[in-house]
Structures are given as structure tokens and as C-alpha cells.
PDB file of N, CA and C in Angstrom:
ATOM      1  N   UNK A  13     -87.839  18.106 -40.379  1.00  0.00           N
ATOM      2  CA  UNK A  13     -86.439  18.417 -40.607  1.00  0.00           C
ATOM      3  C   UNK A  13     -85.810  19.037 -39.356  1.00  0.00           C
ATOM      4  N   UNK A  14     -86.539  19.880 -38.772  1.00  0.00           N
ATOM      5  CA  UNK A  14     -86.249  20.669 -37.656  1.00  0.00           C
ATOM      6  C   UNK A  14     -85.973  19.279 -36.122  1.00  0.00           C
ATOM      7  N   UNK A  15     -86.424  18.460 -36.490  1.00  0.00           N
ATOM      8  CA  UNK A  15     -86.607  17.602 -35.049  1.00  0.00           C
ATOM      9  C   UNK A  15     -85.714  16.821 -35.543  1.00  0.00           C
ATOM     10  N   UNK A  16     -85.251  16.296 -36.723  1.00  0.00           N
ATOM     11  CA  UNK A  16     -83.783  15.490 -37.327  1.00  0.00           C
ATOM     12  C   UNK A  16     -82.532  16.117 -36.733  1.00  0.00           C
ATOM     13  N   UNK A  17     -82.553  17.712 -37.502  1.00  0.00           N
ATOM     14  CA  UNK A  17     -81.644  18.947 -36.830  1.00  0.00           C
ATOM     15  C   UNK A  17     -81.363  18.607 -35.085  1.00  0.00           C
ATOM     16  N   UNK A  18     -82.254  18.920 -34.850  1.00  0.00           N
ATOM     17  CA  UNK A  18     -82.137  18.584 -32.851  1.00  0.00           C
ATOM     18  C   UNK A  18     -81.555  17.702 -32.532  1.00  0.00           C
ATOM     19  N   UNK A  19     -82.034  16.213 -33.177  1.00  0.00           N
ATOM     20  CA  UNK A  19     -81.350  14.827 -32.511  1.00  0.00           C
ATOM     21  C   UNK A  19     -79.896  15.158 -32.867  1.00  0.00           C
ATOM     22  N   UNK A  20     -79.308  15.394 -34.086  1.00  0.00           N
ATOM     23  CA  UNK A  20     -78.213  15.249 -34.814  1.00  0.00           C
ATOM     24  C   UNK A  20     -77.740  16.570 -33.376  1.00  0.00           C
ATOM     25  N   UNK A  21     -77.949  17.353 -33.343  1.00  0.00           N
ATOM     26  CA  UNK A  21     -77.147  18.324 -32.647  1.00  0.00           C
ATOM     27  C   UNK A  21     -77.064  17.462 -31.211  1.00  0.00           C
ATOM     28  N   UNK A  22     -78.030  17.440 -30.409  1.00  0.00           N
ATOM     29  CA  UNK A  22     -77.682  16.219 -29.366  1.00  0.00           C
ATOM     30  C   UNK A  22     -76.898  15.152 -29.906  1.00  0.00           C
ATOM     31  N   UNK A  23     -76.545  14.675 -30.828  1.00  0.00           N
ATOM     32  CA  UNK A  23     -76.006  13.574 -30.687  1.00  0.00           C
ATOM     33  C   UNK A  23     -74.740  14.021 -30.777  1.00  0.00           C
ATOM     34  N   UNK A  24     -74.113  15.078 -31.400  1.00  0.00           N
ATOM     35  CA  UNK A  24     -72.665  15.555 -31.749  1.00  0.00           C
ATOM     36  C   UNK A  24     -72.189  16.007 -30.339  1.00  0.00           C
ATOM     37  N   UNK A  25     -73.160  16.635 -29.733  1.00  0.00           N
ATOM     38  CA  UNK A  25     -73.078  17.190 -27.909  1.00  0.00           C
ATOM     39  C   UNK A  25     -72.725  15.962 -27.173  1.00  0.00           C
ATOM     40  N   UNK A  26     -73.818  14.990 -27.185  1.00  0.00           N
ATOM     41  CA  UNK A  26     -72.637  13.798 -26.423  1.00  0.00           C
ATOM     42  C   UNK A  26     -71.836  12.978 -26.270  1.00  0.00           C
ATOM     43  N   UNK A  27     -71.144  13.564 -28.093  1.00  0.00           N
ATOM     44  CA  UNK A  27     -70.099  13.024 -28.565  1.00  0.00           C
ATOM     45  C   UNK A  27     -69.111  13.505 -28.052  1.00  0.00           C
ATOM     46  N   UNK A  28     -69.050  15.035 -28.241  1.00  0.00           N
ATOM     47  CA  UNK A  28     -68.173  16.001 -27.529  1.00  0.00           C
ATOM     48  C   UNK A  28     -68.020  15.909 -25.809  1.00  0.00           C
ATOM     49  N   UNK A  29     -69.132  15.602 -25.301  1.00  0.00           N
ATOM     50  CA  UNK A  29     -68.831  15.101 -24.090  1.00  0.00           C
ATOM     51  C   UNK A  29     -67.902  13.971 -23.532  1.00  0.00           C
ATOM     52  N   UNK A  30     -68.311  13.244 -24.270  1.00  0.00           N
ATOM     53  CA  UNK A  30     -67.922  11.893 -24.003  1.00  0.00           C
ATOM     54  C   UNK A  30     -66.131  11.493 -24.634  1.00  0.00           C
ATOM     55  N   UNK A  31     -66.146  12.655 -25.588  1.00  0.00           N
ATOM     56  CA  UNK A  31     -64.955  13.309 -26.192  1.00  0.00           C
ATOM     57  C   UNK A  31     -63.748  13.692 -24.769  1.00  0.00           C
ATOM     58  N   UNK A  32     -64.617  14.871 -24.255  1.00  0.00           N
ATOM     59  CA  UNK A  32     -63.773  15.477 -23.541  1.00  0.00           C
ATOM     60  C   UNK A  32     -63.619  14.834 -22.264  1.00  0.00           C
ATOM     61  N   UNK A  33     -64.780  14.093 -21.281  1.00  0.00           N
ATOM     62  CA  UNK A  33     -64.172  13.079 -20.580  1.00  0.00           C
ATOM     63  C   UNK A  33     -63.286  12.007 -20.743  1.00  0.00           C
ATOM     64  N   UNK A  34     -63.212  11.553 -21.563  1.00  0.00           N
ATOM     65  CA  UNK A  34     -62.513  10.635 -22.522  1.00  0.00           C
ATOM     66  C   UNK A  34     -61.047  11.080 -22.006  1.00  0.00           C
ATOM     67  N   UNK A  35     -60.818  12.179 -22.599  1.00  0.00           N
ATOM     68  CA  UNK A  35     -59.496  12.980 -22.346  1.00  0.00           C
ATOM     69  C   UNK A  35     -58.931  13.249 -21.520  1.00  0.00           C
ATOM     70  N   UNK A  36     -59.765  14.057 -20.341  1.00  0.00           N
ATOM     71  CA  UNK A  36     -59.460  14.174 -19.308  1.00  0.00           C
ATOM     72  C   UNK A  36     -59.198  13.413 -18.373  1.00  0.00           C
ATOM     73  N   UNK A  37     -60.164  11.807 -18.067  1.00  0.00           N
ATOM     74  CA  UNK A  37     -60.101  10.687 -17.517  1.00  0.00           C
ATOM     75  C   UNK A  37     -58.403   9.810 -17.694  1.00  0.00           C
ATOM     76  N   UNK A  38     -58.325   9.998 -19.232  1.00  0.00           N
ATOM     77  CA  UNK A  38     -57.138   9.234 -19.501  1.00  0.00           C
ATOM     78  C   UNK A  38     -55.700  10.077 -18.942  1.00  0.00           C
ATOM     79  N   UNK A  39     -56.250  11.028 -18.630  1.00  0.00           N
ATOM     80  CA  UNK A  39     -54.436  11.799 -18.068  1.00  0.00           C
ATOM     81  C   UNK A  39     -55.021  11.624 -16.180  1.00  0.00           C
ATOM     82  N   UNK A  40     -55.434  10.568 -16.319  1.00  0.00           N
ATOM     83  CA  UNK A  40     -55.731  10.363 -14.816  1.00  0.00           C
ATOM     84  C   UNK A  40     -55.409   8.822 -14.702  1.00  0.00           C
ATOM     85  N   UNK A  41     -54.458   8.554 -13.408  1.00  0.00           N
ATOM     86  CA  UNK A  41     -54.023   7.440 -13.236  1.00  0.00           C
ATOM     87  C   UNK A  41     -54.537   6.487 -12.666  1.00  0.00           C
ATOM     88  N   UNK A  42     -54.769   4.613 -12.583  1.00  0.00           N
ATOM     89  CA  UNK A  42     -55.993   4.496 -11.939  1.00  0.00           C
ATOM     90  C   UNK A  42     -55.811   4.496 -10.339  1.00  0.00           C
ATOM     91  N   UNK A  43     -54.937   4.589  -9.808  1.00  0.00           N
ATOM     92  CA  UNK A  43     -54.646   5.063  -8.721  1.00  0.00           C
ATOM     93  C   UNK A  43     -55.241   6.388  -8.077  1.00  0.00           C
ATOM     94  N   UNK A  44     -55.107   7.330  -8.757  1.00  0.00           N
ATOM     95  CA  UNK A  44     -56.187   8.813  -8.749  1.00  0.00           C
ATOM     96  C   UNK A  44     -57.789   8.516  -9.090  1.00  0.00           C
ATOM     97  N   UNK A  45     -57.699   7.646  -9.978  1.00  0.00           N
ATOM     98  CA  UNK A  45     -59.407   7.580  -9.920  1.00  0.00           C
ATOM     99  C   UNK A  45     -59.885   6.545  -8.858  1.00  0.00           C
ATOM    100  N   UNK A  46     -59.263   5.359  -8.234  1.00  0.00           N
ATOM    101  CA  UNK A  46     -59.458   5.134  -7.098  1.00  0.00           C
ATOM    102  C   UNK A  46     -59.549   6.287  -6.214  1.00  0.00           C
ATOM    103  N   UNK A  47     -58.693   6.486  -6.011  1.00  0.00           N
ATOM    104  CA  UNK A  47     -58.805   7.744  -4.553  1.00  0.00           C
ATOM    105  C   UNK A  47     -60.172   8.647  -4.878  1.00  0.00           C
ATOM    106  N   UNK A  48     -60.503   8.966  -6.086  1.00  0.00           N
ATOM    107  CA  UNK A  48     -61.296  10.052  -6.196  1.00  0.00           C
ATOM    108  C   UNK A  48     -62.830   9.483  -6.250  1.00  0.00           C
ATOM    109  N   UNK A  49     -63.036   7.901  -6.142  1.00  0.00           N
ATOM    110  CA  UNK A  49     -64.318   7.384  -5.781  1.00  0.00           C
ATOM    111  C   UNK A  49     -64.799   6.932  -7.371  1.00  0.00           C
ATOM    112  N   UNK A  50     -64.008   7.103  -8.457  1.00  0.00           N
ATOM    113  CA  UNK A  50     -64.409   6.476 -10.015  1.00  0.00           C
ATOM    114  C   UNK A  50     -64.361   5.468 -10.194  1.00  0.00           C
ATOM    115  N   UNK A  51     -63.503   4.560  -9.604  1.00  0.00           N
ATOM    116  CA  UNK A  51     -62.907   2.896  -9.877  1.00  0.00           C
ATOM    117  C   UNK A  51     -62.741   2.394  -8.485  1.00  0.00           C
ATOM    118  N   UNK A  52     -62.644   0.555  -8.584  1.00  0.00           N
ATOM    119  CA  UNK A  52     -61.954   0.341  -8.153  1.00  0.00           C
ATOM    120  C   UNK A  52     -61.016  -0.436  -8.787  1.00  0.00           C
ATOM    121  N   UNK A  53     -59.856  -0.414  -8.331  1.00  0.00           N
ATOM    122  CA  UNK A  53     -58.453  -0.829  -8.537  1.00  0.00           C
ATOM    123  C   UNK A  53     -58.457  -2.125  -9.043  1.00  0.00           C
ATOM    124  N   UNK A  54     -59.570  -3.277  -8.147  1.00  0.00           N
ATOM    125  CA  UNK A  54     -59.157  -4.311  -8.672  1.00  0.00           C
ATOM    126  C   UNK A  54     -60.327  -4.780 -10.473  1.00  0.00           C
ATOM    127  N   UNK A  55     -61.026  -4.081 -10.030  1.00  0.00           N
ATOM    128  CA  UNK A  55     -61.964  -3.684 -11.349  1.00  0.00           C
ATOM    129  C   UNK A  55     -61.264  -3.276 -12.434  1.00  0.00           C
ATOM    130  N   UNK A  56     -60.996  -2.396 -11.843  1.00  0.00           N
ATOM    131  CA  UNK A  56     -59.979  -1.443 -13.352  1.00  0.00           C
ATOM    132  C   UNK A  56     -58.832  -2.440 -14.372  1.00  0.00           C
ATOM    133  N   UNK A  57     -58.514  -2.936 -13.591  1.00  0.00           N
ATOM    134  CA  UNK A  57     -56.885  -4.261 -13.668  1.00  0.00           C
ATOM    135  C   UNK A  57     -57.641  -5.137 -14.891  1.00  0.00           C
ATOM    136  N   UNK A  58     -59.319  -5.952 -13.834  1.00  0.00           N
ATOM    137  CA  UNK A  58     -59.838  -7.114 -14.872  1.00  0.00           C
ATOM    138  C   UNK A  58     -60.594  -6.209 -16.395  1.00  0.00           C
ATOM    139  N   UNK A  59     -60.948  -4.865 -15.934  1.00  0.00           N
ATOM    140  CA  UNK A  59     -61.455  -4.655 -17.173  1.00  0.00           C
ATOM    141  C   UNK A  59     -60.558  -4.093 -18.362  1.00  0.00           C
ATOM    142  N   UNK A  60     -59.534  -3.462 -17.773  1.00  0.00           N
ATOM    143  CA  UNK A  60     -58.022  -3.353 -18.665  1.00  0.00           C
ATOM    144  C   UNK A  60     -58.064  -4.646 -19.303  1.00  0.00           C
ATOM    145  N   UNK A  61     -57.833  -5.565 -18.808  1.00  0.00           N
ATOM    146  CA  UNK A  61     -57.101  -6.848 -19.172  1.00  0.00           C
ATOM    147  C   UNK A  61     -57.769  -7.383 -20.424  1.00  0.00           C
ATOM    148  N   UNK A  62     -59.358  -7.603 -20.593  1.00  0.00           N
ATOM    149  CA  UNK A  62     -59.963  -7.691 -21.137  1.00  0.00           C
ATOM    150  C   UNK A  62     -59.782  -6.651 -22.463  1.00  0.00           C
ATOM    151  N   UNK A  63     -59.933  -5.480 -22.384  1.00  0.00           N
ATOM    152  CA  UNK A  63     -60.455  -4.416 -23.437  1.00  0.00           C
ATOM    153  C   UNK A  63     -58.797  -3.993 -24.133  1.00  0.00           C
ATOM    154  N   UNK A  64     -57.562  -4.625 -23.779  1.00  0.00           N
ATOM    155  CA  UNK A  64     -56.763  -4.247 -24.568  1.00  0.00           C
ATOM    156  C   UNK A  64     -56.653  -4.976 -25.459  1.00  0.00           C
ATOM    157  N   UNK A  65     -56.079  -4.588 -26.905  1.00  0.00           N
ATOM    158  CA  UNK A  65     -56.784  -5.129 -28.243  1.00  0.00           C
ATOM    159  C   UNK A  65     -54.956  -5.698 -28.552  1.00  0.00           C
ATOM    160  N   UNK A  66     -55.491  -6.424 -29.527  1.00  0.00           N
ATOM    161  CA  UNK A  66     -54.402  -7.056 -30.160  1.00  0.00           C
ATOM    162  C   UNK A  66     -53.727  -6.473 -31.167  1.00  0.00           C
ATOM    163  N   UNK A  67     -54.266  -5.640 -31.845  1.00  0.00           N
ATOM    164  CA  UNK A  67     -53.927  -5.054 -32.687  1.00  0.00           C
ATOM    165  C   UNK A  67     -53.558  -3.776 -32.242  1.00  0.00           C
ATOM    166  N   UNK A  68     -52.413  -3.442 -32.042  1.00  0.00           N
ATOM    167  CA  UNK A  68     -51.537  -1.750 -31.793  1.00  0.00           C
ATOM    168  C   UNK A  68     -52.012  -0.453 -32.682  1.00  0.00           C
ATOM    169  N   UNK A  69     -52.858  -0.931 -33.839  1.00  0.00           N
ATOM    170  CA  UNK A  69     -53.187   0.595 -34.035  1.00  0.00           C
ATOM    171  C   UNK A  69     -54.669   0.743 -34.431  1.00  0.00           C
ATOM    172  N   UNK A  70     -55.153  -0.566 -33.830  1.00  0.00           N
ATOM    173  CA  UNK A  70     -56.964  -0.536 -33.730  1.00  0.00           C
ATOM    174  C   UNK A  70     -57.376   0.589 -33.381  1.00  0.00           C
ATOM    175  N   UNK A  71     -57.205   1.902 -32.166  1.00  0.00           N
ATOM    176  CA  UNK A  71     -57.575   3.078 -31.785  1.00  0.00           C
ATOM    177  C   UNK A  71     -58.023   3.420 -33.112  1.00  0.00           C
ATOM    178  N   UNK A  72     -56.739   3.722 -33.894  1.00  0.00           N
ATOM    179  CA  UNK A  72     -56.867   4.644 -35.300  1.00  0.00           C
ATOM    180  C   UNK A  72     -57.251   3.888 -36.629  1.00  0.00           C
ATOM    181  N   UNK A  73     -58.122   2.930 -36.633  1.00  0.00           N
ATOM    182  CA  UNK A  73     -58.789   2.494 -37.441  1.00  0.00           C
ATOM    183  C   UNK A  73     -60.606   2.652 -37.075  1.00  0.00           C
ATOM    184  N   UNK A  74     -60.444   2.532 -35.753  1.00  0.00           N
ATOM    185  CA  UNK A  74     -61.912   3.023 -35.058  1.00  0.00           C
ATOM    186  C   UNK A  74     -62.029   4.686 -35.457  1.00  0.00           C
ATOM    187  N   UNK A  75     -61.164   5.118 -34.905  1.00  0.00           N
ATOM    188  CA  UNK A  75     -61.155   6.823 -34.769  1.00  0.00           C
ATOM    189  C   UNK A  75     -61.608   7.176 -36.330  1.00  0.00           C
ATOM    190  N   UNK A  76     -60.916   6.472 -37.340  1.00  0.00           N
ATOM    191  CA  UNK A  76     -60.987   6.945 -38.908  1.00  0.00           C
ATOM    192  C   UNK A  76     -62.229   6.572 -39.068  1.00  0.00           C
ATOM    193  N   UNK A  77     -62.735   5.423 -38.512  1.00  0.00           N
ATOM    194  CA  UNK A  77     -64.370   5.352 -39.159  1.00  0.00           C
ATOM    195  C   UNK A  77     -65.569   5.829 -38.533  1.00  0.00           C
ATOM    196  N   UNK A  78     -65.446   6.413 -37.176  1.00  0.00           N
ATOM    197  CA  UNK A  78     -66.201   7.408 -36.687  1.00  0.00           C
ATOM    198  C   UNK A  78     -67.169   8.502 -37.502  1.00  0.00           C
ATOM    199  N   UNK A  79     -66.320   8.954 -38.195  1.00  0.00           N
ATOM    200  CA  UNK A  79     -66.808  10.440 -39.011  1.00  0.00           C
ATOM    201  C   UNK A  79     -67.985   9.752 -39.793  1.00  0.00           C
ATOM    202  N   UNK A  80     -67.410   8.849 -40.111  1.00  0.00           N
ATOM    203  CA  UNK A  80     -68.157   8.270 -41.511  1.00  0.00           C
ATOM    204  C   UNK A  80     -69.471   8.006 -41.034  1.00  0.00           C
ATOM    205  N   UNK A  81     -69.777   7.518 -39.471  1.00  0.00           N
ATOM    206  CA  UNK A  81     -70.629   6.954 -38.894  1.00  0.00           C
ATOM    207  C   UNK A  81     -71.352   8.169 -38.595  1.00  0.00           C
ATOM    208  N   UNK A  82     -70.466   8.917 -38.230  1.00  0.00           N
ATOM    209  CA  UNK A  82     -71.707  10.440 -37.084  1.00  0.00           C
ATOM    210  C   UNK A  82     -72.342  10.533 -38.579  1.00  0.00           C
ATOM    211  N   UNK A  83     -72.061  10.664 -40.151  1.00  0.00           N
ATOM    212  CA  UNK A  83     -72.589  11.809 -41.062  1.00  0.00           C
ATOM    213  C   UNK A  83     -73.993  10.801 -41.603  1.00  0.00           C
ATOM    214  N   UNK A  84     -73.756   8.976 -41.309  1.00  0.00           N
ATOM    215  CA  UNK A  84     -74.661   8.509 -42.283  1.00  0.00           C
ATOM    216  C   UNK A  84     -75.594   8.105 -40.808  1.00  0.00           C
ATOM    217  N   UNK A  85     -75.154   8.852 -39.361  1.00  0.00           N
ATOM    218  CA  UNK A  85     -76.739   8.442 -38.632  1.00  0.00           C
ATOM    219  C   UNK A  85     -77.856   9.204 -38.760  1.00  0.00           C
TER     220      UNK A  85
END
């Protein structure tokens, strides 16, 4: 039970990580993350292009089923 406890706590930790980069990354322009050595520019453009969804409020249909996912791993 104790070694279930552990994973589950690591796993919420690099949720929260990945949380808070998440956040911080996105109030960064890709112009700034070029300059700052994260991207490059013409990378960023083809993988944008690709990963924007068709559906306008897909974010918050992902986001809502998250929870559900962290409690039944």
C-alpha cells in the first residue's frame, strides 16, 4: 500500500510540474522561446499547425476528463 501511496504521489508531482510549465511556457511567445534556446521557429509553426484541433472547446473536454483519469490510475 505504502509503494502504491509513493507512485500516486509521484505521479500527482509530475502532474503539477508539467502543470506549472505548461503555464508558464504558454505566457511565452514563440519568438521568446526561440531567443531563449526552447524552439525553433520554423518547428514551432509545423508543430502548431498540426496539434490545433478542430473542435474550439476540445481543451475543456480533455481538462474535465483528467480528474477522472488521475483517481482510477
Amino acid at each position: 500500500m505504502a509503494v502504491a501511496l509513493d507512485m500516486l504521489k509521484k505521479h500527482v508531482y509530475n502532474l503539477l510540474i508539467v502543470q506549472l510549465l505548461s503555464e508558464e511556457y504558454s505566457t511565452m511567445s514563440p519568438g521568446t522561446l526561440e531567443a531563449q534556446g526552447l524552439i525553433n521557429q520554423a518547428e514551432y509553426q509545423k508543430v502548431a499547425a498540426l496539434t490545433q484541433s478542430a473542435s474550439p472547446d476540445a481543451h475543456k473536454k480533455i481538462a474535465g476528463k483528467l480528474p477522472s483519469l488521475a483517481i482510477s490510475v
